[in-house]
């Protein structure tokens, strides 16, 4: 069907599709001081707009708005149509707690067995 549409109409439809996909998603990738909107995300990777994003490599952070989701090591990229697709080699979920380097066990110092009468 797209072969029958005039060139201007096809370009307008493509521009509208890009704008709606950018507006819809809150996911973004931060690599150093650069921040790029994520168009699609799946278990083993994500896709960004090929025109607005430079080629990224190495360690990046994946955010949902302002919430840090994970730290990812991206290794492969390819271009599909107007998207640049990246694959995860490693994706470590972000947590708000510091991991303990010892096992913590709760042991009370003393037990109150009865309460004195007043």
mmCIF file of C-alpha atoms in Angstrom:
data_model
loop_
_atom_site.group_PDB
_atom_site.id
_atom_site.type_symbol
_atom_site.label_atom_id
_atom_site.label_comp_id
_atom_site.label_asym_id
_atom_site.label_seq_id
_atom_site.Cartn_x
_atom_site.Cartn_y
_atom_site.Cartn_z
ATOM 1 C CA UNK A 1 0.000 0.000 0.000
ATOM 2 C CA UNK A 2 2.855 2.402 0.716
ATOM 3 C CA UNK A 3 3.966 2.175 -2.927
ATOM 4 C CA UNK A 4 0.753 3.891 -4.009
ATOM 5 C CA UNK A 5 1.119 6.859 -1.654
ATOM 6 C CA UNK A 6 2.918 10.019 -2.761
ATOM 7 C CA UNK A 7 6.429 10.554 -1.402
ATOM 8 C CA UNK A 8 5.379 13.524 0.789
ATOM 9 C CA UNK A 9 2.605 11.508 2.438
ATOM 10 C CA UNK A 10 4.963 8.580 3.177
ATOM 11 C CA UNK A 11 7.530 10.962 4.709
ATOM 12 C CA UNK A 12 4.817 12.616 6.807
ATOM 13 C CA UNK A 13 3.575 9.255 8.075
ATOM 14 C CA UNK A 14 7.116 8.173 8.951
ATOM 15 C CA UNK A 15 7.763 11.436 10.820
ATOM 16 C CA UNK A 16 4.494 11.053 12.761
ATOM 17 C CA UNK A 17 5.398 7.456 13.678
ATOM 18 C CA UNK A 18 8.813 8.546 14.992
ATOM 19 C CA UNK A 19 7.314 11.370 17.058
ATOM 20 C CA UNK A 20 4.678 9.125 18.633
ATOM 21 C CA UNK A 21 7.225 6.444 19.541
ATOM 22 C CA UNK A 22 9.480 9.046 21.191
ATOM 23 C CA UNK A 23 6.578 10.528 23.138
ATOM 24 C CA UNK A 24 5.270 7.143 24.246
ATOM 25 C CA UNK A 25 8.435 5.811 25.854
ATOM 26 C CA UNK A 26 10.109 7.019 28.995
ATOM 27 C CA UNK A 27 13.091 4.686 28.665
ATOM 28 C CA UNK A 28 16.443 6.240 27.905
ATOM 29 C CA UNK A 29 20.072 5.193 27.783
ATOM 30 C CA UNK A 30 22.874 7.242 29.281
ATOM 31 C CA UNK A 31 26.432 6.768 28.107
ATOM 32 C CA UNK A 32 28.691 9.282 29.809
ATOM 33 C CA UNK A 33 27.077 12.694 29.319
ATOM 34 C CA UNK A 34 24.892 11.591 26.383
ATOM 35 C CA UNK A 35 21.233 10.628 26.869
ATOM 36 C CA UNK A 36 19.353 8.823 24.084
ATOM 37 C CA UNK A 37 15.650 7.865 24.007
ATOM 38 C CA UNK A 38 14.915 4.153 23.643
ATOM 39 C CA UNK A 39 12.304 3.247 21.040
ATOM 40 C CA UNK A 40 11.982 -0.456 21.891
ATOM 41 C CA UNK A 41 13.409 -2.624 24.657
ATOM 42 C CA UNK A 42 13.396 -6.407 25.106
ATOM 43 C CA UNK A 43 15.138 -8.978 27.288
ATOM 44 C CA UNK A 44 18.409 -9.081 25.351
ATOM 45 C CA UNK A 45 18.679 -5.558 23.941
ATOM 46 C CA UNK A 46 17.136 -2.267 22.875
ATOM 47 C CA UNK A 47 16.706 -0.041 19.826
ATOM 48 C CA UNK A 48 17.232 3.715 19.413
ATOM 49 C CA UNK A 49 16.683 6.148 16.556
ATOM 50 C CA UNK A 50 19.574 5.825 14.105
ATOM 51 C CA UNK A 51 19.590 9.501 13.111
ATOM 52 C CA UNK A 52 19.701 11.029 16.603
ATOM 53 C CA UNK A 53 22.091 8.540 18.241
ATOM 54 C CA UNK A 54 25.783 8.148 17.711
ATOM 55 C CA UNK A 55 27.310 4.684 17.876
ATOM 56 C CA UNK A 56 27.604 3.605 21.519
ATOM 57 C CA UNK A 57 29.865 0.929 22.965
ATOM 58 C CA UNK A 58 30.713 -0.414 26.376
ATOM 59 C CA UNK A 59 28.979 0.302 29.662
ATOM 60 C CA UNK A 60 25.695 2.249 29.602
ATOM 61 C CA UNK A 61 22.913 2.916 32.118
ATOM 62 C CA UNK A 62 19.259 2.201 31.326
ATOM 63 C CA UNK A 63 16.706 4.534 32.949
ATOM 64 C CA UNK A 64 12.914 4.648 33.125
ATOM 65 C CA UNK A 65 12.362 8.375 33.512
ATOM 66 C CA UNK A 66 14.515 9.153 36.567
ATOM 67 C CA UNK A 67 14.599 5.603 37.974
ATOM 68 C CA UNK A 68 17.796 3.651 37.306
ATOM 69 C CA UNK A 69 16.830 0.223 35.968
ATOM 70 C CA UNK A 70 20.111 -1.449 35.098
ATOM 71 C CA UNK A 71 23.707 -1.080 34.076
ATOM 72 C CA UNK A 72 24.343 -2.780 30.736
ATOM 73 C CA UNK A 73 27.352 -3.821 28.723
ATOM 74 C CA UNK A 74 26.397 -3.462 25.068
ATOM 75 C CA UNK A 75 28.459 -5.243 22.465
ATOM 76 C CA UNK A 76 26.721 -5.457 19.110
ATOM 77 C CA UNK A 77 24.899 -2.945 17.012
ATOM 78 C CA UNK A 78 23.220 -3.093 13.646
ATOM 79 C CA UNK A 79 20.877 -0.857 11.718
ATOM 80 C CA UNK A 80 17.377 -2.010 10.827
ATOM 81 C CA UNK A 81 15.555 0.548 8.681
ATOM 82 C CA UNK A 82 15.728 3.740 10.796
ATOM 83 C CA UNK A 83 16.704 2.086 14.104
ATOM 84 C CA UNK A 84 20.072 1.220 15.599
ATOM 85 C CA UNK A 85 19.799 -2.056 17.522
ATOM 86 C CA UNK A 86 22.058 -2.938 20.477
ATOM 87 C CA UNK A 87 22.410 -6.293 22.240
ATOM 88 C CA UNK A 88 23.319 -6.827 25.908
ATOM 89 C CA UNK A 89 26.316 -8.891 26.856
ATOM 90 C CA UNK A 90 25.495 -8.223 30.500
ATOM 91 C CA UNK A 91 22.611 -6.392 32.180
ATOM 92 C CA UNK A 92 22.909 -5.936 35.950
ATOM 93 C CA UNK A 93 19.729 -4.733 37.686
ATOM 94 C CA UNK A 94 20.213 -1.579 39.749
ATOM 95 C CA UNK A 95 19.348 -1.721 43.446
ATOM 96 C CA UNK A 96 19.017 0.974 46.070
ATOM 97 C CA UNK A 97 20.804 -1.081 48.747
ATOM 98 C CA UNK A 98 24.484 -1.753 49.255
ATOM 99 C CA UNK A 99 25.263 -5.488 49.315
ATOM 100 C CA UNK A 100 26.477 -6.870 52.637
ATOM 101 C CA UNK A 101 29.827 -8.611 52.770
ATOM 102 C CA UNK A 102 28.783 -10.715 55.771
ATOM 103 C CA UNK A 103 25.737 -12.673 56.905
ATOM 104 C CA UNK A 104 23.591 -10.695 59.300
ATOM 105 C CA UNK A 105 21.727 -12.601 61.994
ATOM 106 C CA UNK A 106 19.404 -11.091 64.532
ATOM 107 C CA UNK A 107 20.294 -12.149 68.069
ATOM 108 C CA UNK A 108 18.628 -10.366 70.991
ATOM 109 C CA UNK A 109 20.863 -9.177 73.824
ATOM 110 C CA UNK A 110 18.416 -10.178 76.514
ATOM 111 C CA UNK A 111 14.875 -11.408 76.925
ATOM 112 C CA UNK A 112 12.285 -9.938 79.263
ATOM 113 C CA UNK A 113 10.494 -12.932 80.745
ATOM 114 C CA UNK A 114 7.955 -11.217 82.964
ATOM 115 C CA UNK A 115 6.790 -7.730 83.801
ATOM 116 C CA UNK A 116 6.942 -6.553 87.429
ATOM 117 C CA UNK A 117 3.628 -5.544 89.039
ATOM 118 C CA UNK A 118 3.221 -1.853 89.711
#
